[in-house]
Amino acid sequence: MASHPHTTHEVTESHDPVENVVPMIPVVLPPVGAALMFLLAFIAIYMA
């Protein structure tokens, strides 16, 4: 019988791009929301 060396499987962390963005949501969301509201109000005034 041949002795087989034990293979160790290293656990690699998955690099999910969504997980990299989630911590920035509380910082980015209010300015983007304000810009979107300003843009929509500008369009509404321009169309009136």
Short mmCIF file of N, CA, C and O in Angstrom, two decimals:
data_model
loop_
_atom_site.label_atom_id
_atom_site.label_comp_id
_atom_site.label_asym_id
_atom_site.label_seq_id
_atom_site.Cartn_x
_atom_site.Cartn_y
_atom_site.Cartn_z
N MET A 1 0.83 -1.18 0.00
CA MET A 1 0.00 0.00 0.00
C MET A 1 0.88 1.25 0.00
O MET A 1 1.77 1.37 0.80
N ALA A 2 0.53 2.16 -0.89
CA ALA A 2 1.27 3.41 -0.92
C ALA A 2 0.60 4.40 0.04
O ALA A 2 -0.62 4.46 0.13
N SER A 3 1.44 5.14 0.74
CA SER A 3 0.85 6.11 1.67
C SER A 3 0.61 7.41 0.91
O SER A 3 1.50 7.93 0.24
N HIS A 4 -0.60 7.89 0.99
CA HIS A 4 -0.97 9.13 0.31
C HIS A 4 -0.80 10.30 1.27
O HIS A 4 -1.29 10.23 2.40
N PRO A 5 -0.15 11.34 0.83
CA PRO A 5 -0.03 12.51 1.72
C PRO A 5 -1.39 13.17 1.92
O PRO A 5 -2.24 13.16 1.03
N HIS A 6 -1.58 13.69 3.09
CA HIS A 6 -2.85 14.37 3.38
C HIS A 6 -2.91 15.68 2.62
O HIS A 6 -1.98 16.48 2.67
N THR A 7 -3.99 15.87 1.90
CA THR A 7 -4.15 17.13 1.17
C THR A 7 -4.94 18.10 2.03
O THR A 7 -5.99 17.76 2.56
N THR A 8 -4.41 19.29 2.16
CA THR A 8 -5.11 20.31 2.93
C THR A 8 -5.74 21.27 1.95
O THR A 8 -5.09 21.78 1.05
N HIS A 9 -7.02 21.46 2.11
CA HIS A 9 -7.76 22.38 1.25
C HIS A 9 -7.87 23.71 1.96
O HIS A 9 -8.49 23.81 3.02
N GLU A 10 -7.26 24.74 1.37
CA GLU A 10 -7.34 26.06 1.98
C GLU A 10 -8.69 26.69 1.63
O GLU A 10 -9.15 26.60 0.51
N VAL A 11 -9.28 27.30 2.62
CA VAL A 11 -10.57 27.96 2.41
C VAL A 11 -10.29 29.37 1.91
O VAL A 11 -9.66 30.17 2.59
N THR A 12 -10.72 29.63 0.69
CA THR A 12 -10.51 30.96 0.13
C THR A 12 -11.80 31.75 0.26
O THR A 12 -12.89 31.23 0.03
N GLU A 13 -11.66 33.01 0.67
CA GLU A 13 -12.84 33.85 0.82
C GLU A 13 -13.32 34.29 -0.55
O GLU A 13 -12.53 34.59 -1.43
N SER A 14 -14.63 34.28 -0.72
CA SER A 14 -15.19 34.72 -1.99
C SER A 14 -15.14 36.24 -2.06
O SER A 14 -15.41 36.92 -1.09
N HIS A 15 -14.77 36.74 -3.23
CA HIS A 15 -14.69 38.18 -3.43
C HIS A 15 -15.93 38.63 -4.18
O HIS A 15 -15.93 38.78 -5.39
N ASP A 16 -17.00 38.83 -3.42
CA ASP A 16 -18.27 39.25 -4.00
C ASP A 16 -18.28 40.77 -4.09
O ASP A 16 -18.08 41.45 -3.09
N PRO A 17 -18.46 41.34 -5.28
CA PRO A 17 -18.46 42.81 -5.39
C PRO A 17 -19.57 43.47 -4.60
O PRO A 17 -19.41 44.60 -4.14
N VAL A 18 -20.67 42.78 -4.40
CA VAL A 18 -21.79 43.36 -3.64
C VAL A 18 -21.36 43.56 -2.18
O VAL A 18 -21.69 44.57 -1.56
N GLU A 19 -20.61 42.61 -1.63
CA GLU A 19 -20.17 42.73 -0.25
C GLU A 19 -19.19 43.88 -0.06
O GLU A 19 -19.06 44.41 1.04
N ASN A 20 -18.50 44.28 -1.12
CA ASN A 20 -17.59 45.41 -1.03
C ASN A 20 -18.34 46.74 -1.05
O ASN A 20 -17.84 47.74 -0.54
N VAL A 21 -19.54 46.76 -1.64
CA VAL A 21 -20.30 48.00 -1.79
C VAL A 21 -21.20 48.26 -0.58
O VAL A 21 -21.44 49.41 -0.23
N VAL A 22 -21.66 47.20 0.07
CA VAL A 22 -22.64 47.32 1.15
C VAL A 22 -22.20 48.27 2.27
O VAL A 22 -23.01 49.07 2.74
N PRO A 23 -20.93 48.27 2.72
CA PRO A 23 -20.56 49.22 3.79
C PRO A 23 -20.64 50.68 3.38
O PRO A 23 -20.76 51.55 4.24
N MET A 24 -20.60 50.98 2.09
CA MET A 24 -20.64 52.36 1.62
C MET A 24 -22.07 52.89 1.43
O MET A 24 -22.24 54.08 1.17
N ILE A 25 -23.08 52.03 1.54
CA ILE A 25 -24.46 52.45 1.26
C ILE A 25 -24.92 53.60 2.16
O ILE A 25 -25.48 54.57 1.65
N PRO A 26 -24.69 53.59 3.48
CA PRO A 26 -25.17 54.72 4.30
C PRO A 26 -24.51 56.05 3.96
O PRO A 26 -25.07 57.11 4.23
N VAL A 27 -23.33 56.02 3.37
CA VAL A 27 -22.63 57.25 3.02
C VAL A 27 -23.07 57.75 1.64
O VAL A 27 -23.21 58.96 1.43
N VAL A 28 -23.29 56.84 0.73
CA VAL A 28 -23.56 57.21 -0.66
C VAL A 28 -25.04 57.47 -0.92
O VAL A 28 -25.40 58.35 -1.71
N LEU A 29 -25.91 56.77 -0.21
CA LEU A 29 -27.34 56.84 -0.51
C LEU A 29 -27.96 58.23 -0.33
O LEU A 29 -28.69 58.68 -1.22
N PRO A 30 -27.70 58.96 0.76
CA PRO A 30 -28.33 60.29 0.90
C PRO A 30 -27.92 61.29 -0.19
O PRO A 30 -28.80 61.95 -0.76
N PRO A 31 -26.63 61.44 -0.54
CA PRO A 31 -26.30 62.37 -1.63
C PRO A 31 -26.89 61.97 -2.97
O PRO A 31 -27.34 62.82 -3.75
N VAL A 32 -26.92 60.68 -3.25
CA VAL A 32 -27.49 60.22 -4.52
C VAL A 32 -29.00 60.48 -4.52
O VAL A 32 -29.56 60.89 -5.55
N GLY A 33 -29.66 60.26 -3.40
CA GLY A 33 -31.09 60.55 -3.31
C GLY A 33 -31.39 62.02 -3.48
O GLY A 33 -32.34 62.40 -4.16
N ALA A 34 -30.55 62.87 -2.87
CA ALA A 34 -30.73 64.32 -3.00
C ALA A 34 -30.53 64.75 -4.45
O ALA A 34 -31.28 65.58 -4.98
N ALA A 35 -29.51 64.21 -5.10
CA ALA A 35 -29.26 64.56 -6.51
C ALA A 35 -30.41 64.10 -7.39
O ALA A 35 -30.82 64.81 -8.31
N LEU A 36 -30.96 62.92 -7.10
CA LEU A 36 -32.07 62.41 -7.89
C LEU A 36 -33.32 63.28 -7.71
O LEU A 36 -34.02 63.60 -8.69
N MET A 37 -33.59 63.69 -6.46
CA MET A 37 -34.74 64.56 -6.22
C MET A 37 -34.56 65.92 -6.92
O MET A 37 -35.51 66.46 -7.49
N PHE A 38 -33.36 66.48 -6.86
CA PHE A 38 -33.09 67.74 -7.53
C PHE A 38 -33.29 67.60 -9.04
O PHE A 38 -33.89 68.46 -9.69
N LEU A 39 -32.79 66.50 -9.59
CA LEU A 39 -32.93 66.28 -11.03
C LEU A 39 -34.39 66.14 -11.42
O LEU A 39 -34.83 66.73 -12.43
N LEU A 40 -35.16 65.37 -10.66
CA LEU A 40 -36.58 65.21 -10.97
C LEU A 40 -37.34 66.52 -10.82
O LEU A 40 -38.23 66.83 -11.64
N ALA A 41 -37.02 67.32 -9.80
CA ALA A 41 -37.68 68.61 -9.63
C ALA A 41 -37.32 69.55 -10.78
O ALA A 41 -38.17 70.28 -11.28
N PHE A 42 -36.06 69.54 -11.20
CA PHE A 42 -35.64 70.38 -12.32
C PHE A 42 -36.38 70.00 -13.60
O PHE A 42 -36.84 70.86 -14.35
N ILE A 43 -36.52 68.70 -13.83
CA ILE A 43 -37.25 68.24 -15.02
C ILE A 43 -38.72 68.66 -14.93
O ILE A 43 -39.30 69.10 -15.94
N ALA A 44 -39.33 68.53 -13.74
CA ALA A 44 -40.74 68.90 -13.59
C ALA A 44 -40.94 70.40 -13.82
O ALA A 44 -41.92 70.80 -14.47
N ILE A 45 -40.03 71.24 -13.32
CA ILE A 45 -40.15 72.68 -13.52
C ILE A 45 -39.92 73.03 -14.98
O ILE A 45 -40.61 73.89 -15.55
N TYR A 46 -38.97 72.37 -15.61
CA TYR A 46 -38.65 72.63 -17.01
C TYR A 46 -39.83 72.25 -17.91
O TYR A 46 -40.13 72.93 -18.88
N MET A 47 -40.53 71.16 -17.59
CA MET A 47 -41.64 70.71 -18.41
C MET A 47 -42.90 71.55 -18.19
O MET A 47 -43.76 71.60 -19.06
N ALA A 48 -43.02 72.22 -17.06
CA ALA A 48 -44.23 72.99 -16.76
C ALA A 48 -44.29 74.30 -17.54
O ALA A 48 -43.38 74.83 -18.01
#
